[in-house]
């Protein structure tokens, strides 16, 4: 029986192989092209670094971008960027800047080449971006405190990414990197910033972040939940702190929210609904409403990014801006600066002269 | 050999690698055609063609991206679909039309305990296939399954199944690879 089957199978297989020859020829041609393309792409692609190689420990804020970088990293494609001696990105230095932008990787320009980075685009206004990958608002407030003497008479724009910043403010680590966070305080202030755990050693309790946990995080912030109540209360404390710092520094603060691209399209919303968000309680405008309300209490300028950025301004497979998004951000900063110039109280002649000793010397 | 599909990616290096290969192939075809028709300077013409085509990936990157995506969608995918159907039909031809003529061998007379010829599953039985969980191709190599297949064919008395192996390899070549795990997937911090 076994031998009979082999005797029947062999000639049938030979006939079948002959009939399959065109398929084999086609596979060879397509396979060779794909293989050669793959080999060539590996040969011509420049070396790049992972995001973990871009940051180093900092005792005040947990981590900072490495200084004097001139390298590439990978998002959907390689992007080239540089950092200055302090680890900040952008051609302008802090002293010469007219606008200072605080924020996370959106402010850092993660995913975009140097020449398309929003801080480098509009040379009519000098923009210094003080953004670092994965920062929360607590870290940004700490930098505002630290650099407050450099913010005098400048316009400060605070980018708040609504995808994760609000929740991250309450977490002691981002992946295994220890970060400053807020916790409820028993003292006079409702909240306190905690930095005592900052250490180069990895945080031992790491929650793996993947798509579905991100959906859950968005759902909890964009719906009226205990998590969002706590997150907005923490954000109010931080925005008030930032407002005080900028007021003391004679800087004008504007809060600009950046929407998560998931809420900018029906397809993104449907994905969230399919992963647990309740369409009855999920509100794509909830964080903006809450933060606007906080800013109004302080008479603080607020700009909702959802009114300026669309899904076309983001990368296809990532939550960072593409070239169009950075152009839009640059234009938005220019518009805000013009408004800022019009609404600023005119300086007294004495104040102008005190700030410009060279001008005083010429009179 | 890697898959016949180009990787789904936005990396410029992949686009440029693909387009340089296509430019060289077209340049080669032009050179051979000119040489075949005894035309002048076939090598020069081929090189010039390849160089001009290569330059388009820098000058008109968006257009070349369309061609890159079109390569998979309008050429490789339909070819793979037709090939899979054809080769599967050929496999059925071998199994049923050819080998099926030999008939099947059933034990007559039932099992030891009243009438049924069902047997309790036992991994020690020589005819049993190895458990799928042991054949993780990521840890044990892309072609480990061939070893398992040949081992099964030999030990189970189905040596004829070895004649299907070339067709199984063709089917595998026609299938789309699993989605690549790229580095940017790991970065979830914003």
Coordinates of C-alpha atoms in Angstrom, one line a residue:
Chain A
X1 CA 0.0 0.0 0.0
X2 CA 2.8 2.4 1.0
X3 CA 4.8 1.6 -2.1
X4 CA 1.7 1.9 -4.3
X5 CA 1.0 5.4 -3.0
X6 CA 4.6 6.5 -3.7
X7 CA 4.4 5.1 -7.2
X8 CA 1.2 7.0 -7.8
X9 CA 2.4 10.2 -6.2
X10 CA 5.7 10.5 -8.0
X11 CA 4.5 10.9 -11.6
X12 CA 1.6 13.1 -10.4
X13 CA 4.1 15.3 -8.6
X14 CA 6.4 15.6 -11.7
X15 CA 3.4 16.6 -13.8
X16 CA 2.3 19.0 -11.2
X17 CA 5.8 20.5 -10.9
X18 CA 5.9 21.1 -14.7
X19 CA 2.5 22.8 -14.5
X20 CA 3.8 24.9 -11.6
X21 CA 6.9 26.1 -13.5
X22 CA 5.5 29.5 -14.4
X23 CA 4.7 30.1 -10.7
X24 CA 8.3 29.1 -9.8
X25 CA 9.7 31.4 -12.4
X26 CA 7.6 34.3 -11.2
X27 CA 8.5 33.6 -7.6
X28 CA 12.2 33.6 -8.4
X29 CA 12.0 37.0 -10.2
X30 CA 9.9 38.6 -7.5
X31 CA 11.9 37.0 -4.7
X32 CA 15.3 38.1 -6.2
X33 CA 14.0 41.7 -6.5
X34 CA 12.7 41.8 -3.0
X35 CA 15.8 40.2 -1.6
X36 CA 18.2 42.6 -3.4
X37 CA 16.0 45.5 -2.4
X38 CA 16.2 44.4 1.2
X39 CA 20.0 43.9 1.2
X40 CA 20.5 47.3 -0.5
X41 CA 18.2 49.1 1.9
X42 CA 20.2 47.7 4.9
X43 CA 23.5 48.9 3.2
X44 CA 22.4 52.4 2.5
X45 CA 20.4 53.1 5.7
X46 CA 22.4 55.3 8.1
X47 CA 23.0 54.1 11.6
X48 CA 20.4 55.2 14.1
X49 CA 19.9 55.1 17.9
X50 CA 17.0 54.0 20.0
X51 CA 15.2 56.6 22.1
X52 CA 16.8 55.2 25.3
X53 CA 20.2 56.3 23.9
X54 CA 19.0 59.9 23.6
X55 CA 18.5 60.6 27.3
X56 CA 20.6 60.5 30.5
X57 CA 19.9 60.7 34.2
X58 CA 19.2 64.1 35.8
X59 CA 18.8 64.4 39.5
X60 CA 16.2 67.2 39.4
X61 CA 13.8 65.9 36.7
X62 CA 14.8 62.2 36.3
X63 CA 16.3 62.5 32.8
X64 CA 17.2 65.0 30.2
X65 CA 18.2 64.8 26.5
X66 CA 21.9 64.1 26.0
X67 CA 23.9 67.2 25.0
X68 CA 25.6 67.8 21.7
X69 CA 23.8 65.0 19.8
X70 CA 24.0 64.9 16.0
X71 CA 22.3 61.6 15.2
X72 CA 19.3 59.8 13.8
X73 CA 16.4 58.0 15.5
X74 CA 13.6 55.9 14.1
X75 CA 9.9 56.6 14.3
X76 CA 8.2 55.5 11.1
X77 CA 11.3 56.6 9.3
X78 CA 14.7 57.9 10.3
X79 CA 14.9 61.5 11.4
X80 CA 17.9 63.6 11.9
X81 CA 18.3 65.9 14.9
X82 CA 20.8 67.8 17.0
X83 CA 20.9 69.0 20.6
X84 CA 22.8 71.9 22.0
X85 CA 25.3 71.9 24.9
X86 CA 22.3 71.8 27.4
X87 CA 20.5 69.0 25.6
X88 CA 17.8 71.2 24.1
X89 CA 16.9 71.0 20.4
X90 CA 16.6 74.0 18.0
X91 CA 18.9 76.6 16.4
X92 CA 18.1 79.4 18.8
X93 CA 19.5 79.7 22.3
X94 CA 17.4 80.5 25.3
X95 CA 18.8 84.0 25.8
X96 CA 18.0 85.2 22.3
X97 CA 14.6 83.5 22.1
X98 CA 11.3 85.4 22.0
X99 CA 9.1 82.4 22.6
X100 CA 10.0 79.5 24.9
X101 CA 8.1 76.3 24.5
X102 CA 7.9 73.7 27.3
X103 CA 6.6 70.2 26.6
X104 CA 7.3 66.6 26.0
X105 CA 8.4 64.8 22.9
X106 CA 6.0 66.9 20.8
X107 CA 7.9 70.0 21.9
X108 CA 11.2 68.0 21.3
X109 CA 10.1 67.4 17.7
X110 CA 10.4 63.6 18.0
X111 CA 10.1 62.1 14.5
X112 CA 10.9 65.2 12.5
X113 CA 14.1 66.2 10.7
X114 CA 15.9 69.3 11.9
X115 CA 14.9 71.4 8.9
X116 CA 11.2 70.7 9.4
X117 CA 11.2 71.2 13.2
X118 CA 8.7 73.9 14.2
X119 CA 11.2 75.8 16.3
X120 CA 13.5 76.1 13.3
X121 CA 10.8 77.0 10.7
X122 CA 9.8 80.6 11.2
X123 CA 12.9 82.8 11.5
X124 CA 10.9 85.9 12.1
X125 CA 10.3 84.8 15.6
X126 CA 13.1 83.1 17.6
X127 CA 11.6 80.0 19.3
X128 CA 13.4 78.0 21.9
X129 CA 11.9 74.6 22.5
X130 CA 12.6 73.0 25.9
X131 CA 11.0 69.7 25.2
X132 CA 12.2 66.2 26.3
X133 CA 11.0 62.8 25.3
X134 CA 8.4 61.4 27.7
X135 CA 8.2 64.4 30.1
X136 CA 5.2 64.9 32.2
X137 CA 3.9 68.4 33.3
X138 CA 5.6 68.0 36.7
X139 CA 9.0 67.9 35.0
X140 CA 8.1 70.9 32.8
X141 CA 7.1 72.9 35.9
X142 CA 10.4 72.0 37.6
X143 CA 12.3 73.3 34.5
X144 CA 10.2 76.5 34.5
X145 CA 11.3 77.1 38.1
X146 CA 14.9 76.3 37.3
X147 CA 15.0 78.5 34.2
X148 CA 12.7 81.3 35.4
X149 CA 15.4 83.9 35.3
X150 CA 15.7 83.3 31.6
X151 CA 12.0 83.7 30.9
X152 CA 11.7 87.5 31.6
X153 CA 9.6 89.3 29.1
X154 CA 9.3 86.2 26.9
X155 CA 6.2 84.4 25.8
X156 CA 6.0 81.0 27.3
X157 CA 3.9 78.4 25.5
X158 CA 3.2 75.2 27.4
X159 CA 2.3 72.2 25.3
X160 CA 0.1 69.7 27.1
X161 CA -0.3 66.5 25.2
X162 CA -3.7 65.1 26.2
X163 CA -2.8 61.6 25.2
X164 CA -0.8 60.8 28.4
X165 CA 0.5 63.9 30.1
X166 CA -2.4 64.3 32.5
X167 CA -2.2 60.7 33.7
X168 CA 1.6 60.6 33.8
X169 CA 1.7 63.5 36.3
X170 CA 0.6 61.0 38.9
X171 CA 3.0 58.2 38.1
X172 CA 6.4 57.8 39.8
X173 CA 8.0 56.3 36.7
X174 CA 7.8 56.2 32.9
X175 CA 8.6 52.7 32.0
X176 CA 11.7 52.1 34.2
X177 CA 12.8 55.7 34.3
X178 CA 12.0 57.3 37.6
X179 CA 10.1 60.6 37.2
X180 CA 8.9 63.4 39.5
X181 CA 5.2 63.1 40.2
X182 CA 2.4 64.6 42.1
X183 CA 0.7 63.1 45.1
X184 CA -2.0 64.4 47.4
X185 CA -0.5 66.3 50.3
X186 CA -1.6 66.5 54.0
X187 CA -0.1 70.0 54.3
X188 CA -1.4 73.4 53.3
X189 CA -1.2 72.7 49.6
X190 CA -3.5 70.0 48.1
X191 CA -0.6 68.4 46.2
X192 CA 3.1 68.0 46.5
X193 CA 5.8 67.2 44.0
X194 CA 7.7 64.1 44.8
X195 CA 11.3 63.7 43.7
X196 CA 12.9 61.8 46.6
X197 CA 12.8 58.5 44.6
X198 CA 14.8 59.9 41.7
X199 CA 17.8 57.7 41.1
X200 CA 19.7 56.3 38.1
X201 CA 18.6 52.8 39.2
X202 CA 15.7 51.4 37.2
X203 CA 12.3 51.6 38.8
X204 CA 11.5 48.1 39.8
X205 CA 7.8 48.1 39.0
X206 CA 7.2 48.5 35.3
X207 CA 3.9 48.4 33.5
X208 CA 4.4 47.3 30.0
X209 CA 2.7 49.8 27.7
X210 CA 1.1 48.6 24.5
X211 CA -1.7 49.7 22.3
X212 CA -4.6 48.4 24.5
X213 CA -3.3 50.0 27.7
X214 CA -3.0 53.2 25.8
X215 CA -6.7 52.9 24.7
X216 CA -7.6 52.3 28.4
X217 CA -5.6 55.4 29.5
X218 CA -7.4 57.6 26.9
X219 CA -10.8 56.3 27.9
X220 CA -10.2 57.1 31.5
X221 CA -9.0 60.6 30.9
X222 CA -11.6 61.5 28.3
X223 CA -14.5 60.2 30.4
X224 CA -15.8 61.5 33.8
X225 CA -14.0 59.0 36.0
X226 CA -12.2 59.0 39.3
X227 CA -9.0 58.9 37.3
X228 CA -9.8 61.9 35.2
X229 CA -11.1 63.9 38.3
X230 CA -7.7 63.3 40.0
X231 CA -5.8 64.0 36.8
X232 CA -7.5 67.3 36.2
X233 CA -7.1 68.3 39.9
X234 CA -3.4 67.6 39.6
X235 CA -3.2 69.6 36.3
X236 CA -4.9 72.5 38.0
X237 CA -2.2 72.6 40.7
X238 CA 0.5 72.4 38.1
X239 CA -1.0 75.1 35.8
X240 CA -1.4 77.4 38.9
X241 CA 2.3 76.7 39.8
X242 CA 3.4 77.5 36.3
X243 CA 1.3 80.7 36.2
X244 CA 2.9 81.9 39.4
X245 CA 6.4 81.1 38.2
X246 CA 5.8 83.0 34.9
X247 CA 4.2 85.9 36.7
X248 CA 7.2 86.3 39.0
X249 CA 9.5 86.0 36.0
X250 CA 7.5 88.6 34.1
X251 CA 6.8 86.1 31.4
X252 CA 3.4 85.6 29.7
X253 CA 2.2 82.0 29.8
X254 CA -0.1 80.4 27.3
X255 CA -1.4 76.8 27.6
X256 CA -1.7 74.9 24.3
X257 CA -3.3 71.5 24.4
X258 CA -2.3 68.9 21.8
X259 CA -5.0 66.4 21.0
X260 CA -4.3 62.7 20.8
X261 CA -4.8 61.7 17.1
X262 CA -7.2 58.9 18.2
X263 CA -9.9 61.4 18.9
X264 CA -9.5 63.3 15.7
X265 CA -11.1 60.7 13.5
X266 CA -14.2 58.6 13.6
X267 CA -12.0 55.5 12.9
X268 CA -9.9 56.4 16.0
X269 CA -13.0 56.9 18.1
X270 CA -14.5 53.6 16.9
X271 CA -11.3 51.8 17.9
X272 CA -11.7 53.3 21.4
X273 CA -15.3 52.3 21.6
X274 CA -14.4 48.8 20.5
X275 CA -11.8 48.7 23.3
X276 CA -14.0 49.6 26.2
X277 CA -14.8 53.3 25.8
X278 CA -18.5 54.1 26.4
X279 CA -19.8 56.3 23.6
X280 CA -22.4 57.8 26.1
X281 CA -19.8 59.0 28.5
X282 CA -16.6 59.4 26.4
X283 CA -16.2 63.1 25.6
X284 CA -13.4 64.0 23.0
X285 CA -13.6 67.6 24.4
X286 CA -13.5 66.8 28.1
X287 CA -9.8 67.5 28.8
X288 CA -10.0 70.8 26.8
X289 CA -13.1 71.9 28.7
X290 CA -11.4 71.2 32.0
X291 CA -8.1 72.8 31.2
X292 CA -9.9 75.8 29.6
X293 CA -11.9 76.2 32.8
X294 CA -8.7 76.1 34.9
X295 CA -7.0 78.7 32.7
X296 CA -10.1 81.0 32.8
X297 CA -10.0 81.0 36.6
X298 CA -6.4 82.3 36.4
X299 CA -7.1 84.6 33.4
X300 CA -4.5 82.6 31.5
X301 CA -4.6 82.4 27.7
X302 CA -5.6 78.9 26.6
X303 CA -5.5 77.5 23.1
X304 CA -7.2 74.2 22.2
X305 CA -5.0 72.3 19.7
X306 CA -8.1 70.4 18.5
X307 CA -9.2 73.6 16.8
X308 CA -5.9 73.8 14.9
X309 CA -4.5 70.3 14.3
X310 CA -6.2 67.6 12.3
X311 CA -5.5 63.9 11.7
X312 CA -3.6 64.9 8.6
X313 CA -1.0 66.7 10.8
X314 CA 0.1 63.5 12.5
X315 CA 2.2 60.6 11.3
X316 CA 0.3 57.6 10.1
X317 CA 1.5 55.1 12.7
X318 CA 2.5 57.5 15.5
X319 CA 1.1 60.2 17.7
X320 CA 3.7 62.8 16.7
X321 CA 3.4 65.5 14.1
X322 CA 4.5 65.1 10.6
X323 CA 5.9 68.0 8.4
X324 CA 2.4 69.5 8.0
X325 CA 1.9 69.4 11.8
X326 CA 5.2 71.1 12.5
X327 CA 4.4 73.8 9.9
X328 CA 1.0 74.3 11.6
X329 CA 2.7 74.6 15.0
X330 CA 5.1 77.2 13.7
X331 CA 2.3 79.2 12.2
X332 CA 0.3 79.0 15.4
X333 CA 3.3 80.2 17.4
X334 CA 3.7 83.2 15.1
X335 CA 0.0 84.1 15.4
X336 CA 0.1 83.7 19.2
X337 CA 3.2 85.9 19.3
X338 CA 1.5 88.6 17.3
X339 CA -1.4 88.6 19.7
X340 CA 0.9 88.5 22.6
X341 CA 2.7 91.6 21.3
X342 CA -0.6 93.5 20.8
X343 CA -2.1 92.6 24.2
X344 CA 1.1 93.1 26.3
X345 CA 0.9 96.2 28.4
X346 CA 3.3 98.8 27.0
X347 CA 6.5 99.0 28.9
X348 CA 7.4 102.2 30.6
X349 CA 10.4 104.0 29.1
X350 CA 12.3 103.4 32.3
X351 CA 11.7 99.6 32.1
X352 CA 12.8 99.5 28.5
X353 CA 16.0 101.5 29.3
X354 CA 16.8 99.3 32.3
X355 CA 16.5 96.2 30.2
X356 CA 18.7 97.7 27.4
X357 CA 21.9 99.1 28.8
X358 CA 23.4 99.7 25.3
X359 CA 20.4 101.8 24.4
X360 CA 20.8 103.7 27.7
X361 CA 24.4 104.3 26.9
X362 CA 23.6 105.9 23.5
X363 CA 21.1 108.4 25.0
Chain B
X1 CA 15.5 34.2 0.4
X2 CA 13.2 36.7 1.9
X3 CA 9.5 37.1 1.1
X4 CA 8.4 38.1 -2.4
X5 CA 6.5 41.0 -0.7
X6 CA 8.2 44.3 -0.1
X7 CA 8.1 45.2 3.5
X8 CA 5.2 47.5 4.6
X9 CA 7.2 50.4 5.8
X10 CA 7.8 54.2 5.5
X11 CA 11.5 54.0 5.6
X12 CA 13.2 55.8 2.8
X13 CA 16.0 53.3 2.8
X14 CA 13.6 50.6 1.8
X15 CA 12.1 52.7 -0.9
X16 CA 15.5 53.7 -2.3
X17 CA 16.7 50.1 -2.2
X18 CA 13.7 48.9 -4.1
X19 CA 13.9 51.7 -6.7
X20 CA 17.6 51.3 -7.3
X21 CA 17.0 47.5 -8.0
X22 CA 14.2 48.3 -10.4
X23 CA 16.3 51.0 -12.1
X24 CA 19.1 48.5 -12.6
X25 CA 16.8 45.9 -13.9
X26 CA 15.2 48.3 -16.4
X27 CA 18.6 49.6 -17.4
X28 CA 19.7 46.0 -18.0
X29 CA 16.7 45.2 -20.1
X30 CA 17.3 48.4 -22.2
X31 CA 20.9 47.4 -22.7
X32 CA 20.1 43.9 -23.7
X33 CA 17.3 45.1 -26.1
X34 CA 19.7 47.6 -27.8
X35 CA 22.4 44.9 -28.0
X36 CA 19.8 42.5 -29.4
X37 CA 18.9 44.9 -32.1
X38 CA 22.6 45.8 -32.8
X39 CA 22.0 49.3 -31.6
X40 CA 24.9 51.6 -30.5
X41 CA 26.3 51.8 -27.0
X42 CA 24.0 49.3 -25.3
X43 CA 26.0 49.5 -22.0
X44 CA 26.0 53.3 -22.0
X45 CA 22.3 53.4 -22.7
X46 CA 21.6 50.9 -19.9
X47 CA 23.7 52.8 -17.4
X48 CA 22.1 56.2 -18.4
X49 CA 18.7 54.7 -18.1
X50 CA 19.4 53.3 -14.7
X51 CA 21.0 56.5 -13.5
X52 CA 18.0 58.7 -14.7
X53 CA 15.5 56.3 -13.1
X54 CA 17.4 56.2 -9.8
X55 CA 17.4 60.0 -9.6
X56 CA 13.6 60.1 -9.6
X57 CA 13.6 58.5 -6.1
X58 CA 15.3 61.7 -4.9
X59 CA 13.4 64.2 -7.1
X60 CA 9.9 62.6 -6.9
X61 CA 9.8 60.6 -3.7
X62 CA 6.1 60.8 -3.4
X63 CA 5.5 59.3 -6.8
X64 CA 8.0 56.5 -6.2
X65 CA 6.2 55.7 -2.9
X66 CA 3.0 55.2 -5.0
X67 CA 4.9 52.7 -7.2
X68 CA 6.4 51.0 -4.1
X69 CA 2.9 50.4 -2.6
X70 CA 1.5 49.6 -6.0
X71 CA 4.1 46.9 -6.5
X72 CA 2.7 44.8 -3.6
X73 CA -0.9 45.7 -4.2
X74 CA -1.2 45.3 -8.0
X75 CA 1.6 42.9 -8.8
X76 CA 2.8 40.7 -6.0
X77 CA -0.5 40.2 -4.2
X78 CA -2.5 39.1 -7.2
X79 CA 0.3 36.9 -8.4
X80 CA 0.6 35.3 -5.0
X81 CA -3.2 34.8 -4.8
X82 CA -3.4 33.1 -8.2
X83 CA -0.3 31.0 -7.5
X84 CA -1.7 29.8 -4.1
X85 CA -4.9 28.7 -5.8
X86 CA -3.1 26.9 -8.6
X87 CA -0.6 25.2 -6.3
X88 CA -3.3 24.1 -3.9
X89 CA -5.2 22.6 -6.8
X90 CA -2.1 20.7 -7.8
X91 CA -1.7 19.4 -4.2
X92 CA -5.3 18.2 -4.2
X93 CA -4.6 16.5 -7.6
X94 CA -1.7 14.6 -6.1
X95 CA -3.6 13.7 -2.9
X96 CA -7.0 12.7 -4.3
X97 CA -6.7 12.1 -8.0
X98 CA -3.4 10.2 -7.8
X99 CA -2.7 8.8 -4.3
X100 CA -6.4 8.5 -3.6
X101 CA -6.6 5.7 -6.2
X102 CA -4.7 3.5 -3.8
X103 CA -7.6 3.6 -1.3
X104 CA -7.4 3.8 2.4
X105 CA -6.5 1.1 4.9
X106 CA -9.0 0.6 7.7
X107 CA -8.7 -1.9 10.4
X108 CA -11.7 -4.2 10.2
X109 CA -13.2 -5.9 13.3
X110 CA -13.3 -2.9 15.7
X111 CA -11.2 -2.3 18.7
X112 CA -10.6 -4.6 21.6
X113 CA -13.5 -3.1 23.6
X114 CA -16.8 -3.3 21.7
X115 CA -17.1 -2.0 18.1
X116 CA -15.4 1.5 17.9
X117 CA -12.2 2.0 16.0
X118 CA -11.5 5.4 17.8
X119 CA -8.2 5.3 19.7
X120 CA -7.3 7.3 22.7
X121 CA -4.8 10.1 21.8
X122 CA -1.3 9.1 22.7
X123 CA 1.8 11.0 21.8
X124 CA 3.8 7.9 21.9
X125 CA 1.9 6.5 18.9
X126 CA 4.2 6.7 15.9
X127 CA 1.5 8.2 13.6
X128 CA 0.9 11.2 15.9
X129 CA 2.1 14.6 14.7
X130 CA 4.3 16.6 17.0
X131 CA 2.4 19.2 19.1
X132 CA 2.3 22.6 17.3
X133 CA 3.6 24.4 20.3
X134 CA 7.0 22.7 19.8
X135 CA 7.4 24.1 16.3
X136 CA 8.0 27.8 17.1
X137 CA 9.8 29.0 14.1
X138 CA 11.1 32.1 15.8
X139 CA 13.2 30.1 18.2
X140 CA 14.0 27.0 16.1
X141 CA 14.6 28.4 12.6
X142 CA 12.5 29.1 9.6
X143 CA 12.7 25.7 8.1
X144 CA 12.4 23.5 11.2
X145 CA 8.9 22.6 10.0
X146 CA 10.4 20.8 7.1
X147 CA 12.3 18.5 9.5
X148 CA 9.1 17.8 11.4
X149 CA 7.2 17.1 8.2
X150 CA 9.8 14.7 6.8
X151 CA 10.0 13.0 10.2
X152 CA 6.2 12.5 10.3
X153 CA 6.0 11.3 6.7
X154 CA 8.7 8.7 7.4
X155 CA 7.5 7.4 10.8
X156 CA 3.8 7.4 9.9
X157 CA 4.1 5.4 6.7
X158 CA 3.2 8.4 4.5
X159 CA 6.4 8.6 2.5
X160 CA 4.4 9.7 -0.5
X161 CA 3.7 13.0 1.3
X162 CA 7.3 14.0 0.6
X163 CA 6.2 14.7 -3.0
X164 CA 4.1 17.5 -1.7
X165 CA 7.0 19.3 -0.1
X166 CA 8.0 21.4 -3.2
X167 CA 4.4 22.7 -3.4
X168 CA 4.3 23.5 0.3
X169 CA 7.5 25.5 -0.1
X170 CA 5.9 27.4 -3.0
X171 CA 2.8 28.1 -0.9
X172 CA 5.0 29.4 1.9
X173 CA 6.8 31.6 -0.5
X174 CA 3.5 33.0 -1.7
X175 CA 2.3 33.9 1.8
X176 CA 2.7 37.4 3.3
X177 CA 5.2 37.5 6.1
X178 CA 4.1 38.2 9.7
X179 CA 4.1 41.9 10.5
X180 CA 7.6 43.1 11.3
X181 CA 8.2 44.2 14.9
X182 CA 10.0 47.5 14.3
X183 CA 11.9 49.4 16.9
X184 CA 9.4 52.3 16.9
X185 CA 6.7 49.9 18.3
X186 CA 8.7 49.7 21.5
X187 CA 8.6 53.5 22.1
X188 CA 5.3 54.2 23.8
X189 CA 6.3 57.3 25.7
X190 CA 5.3 60.7 24.3

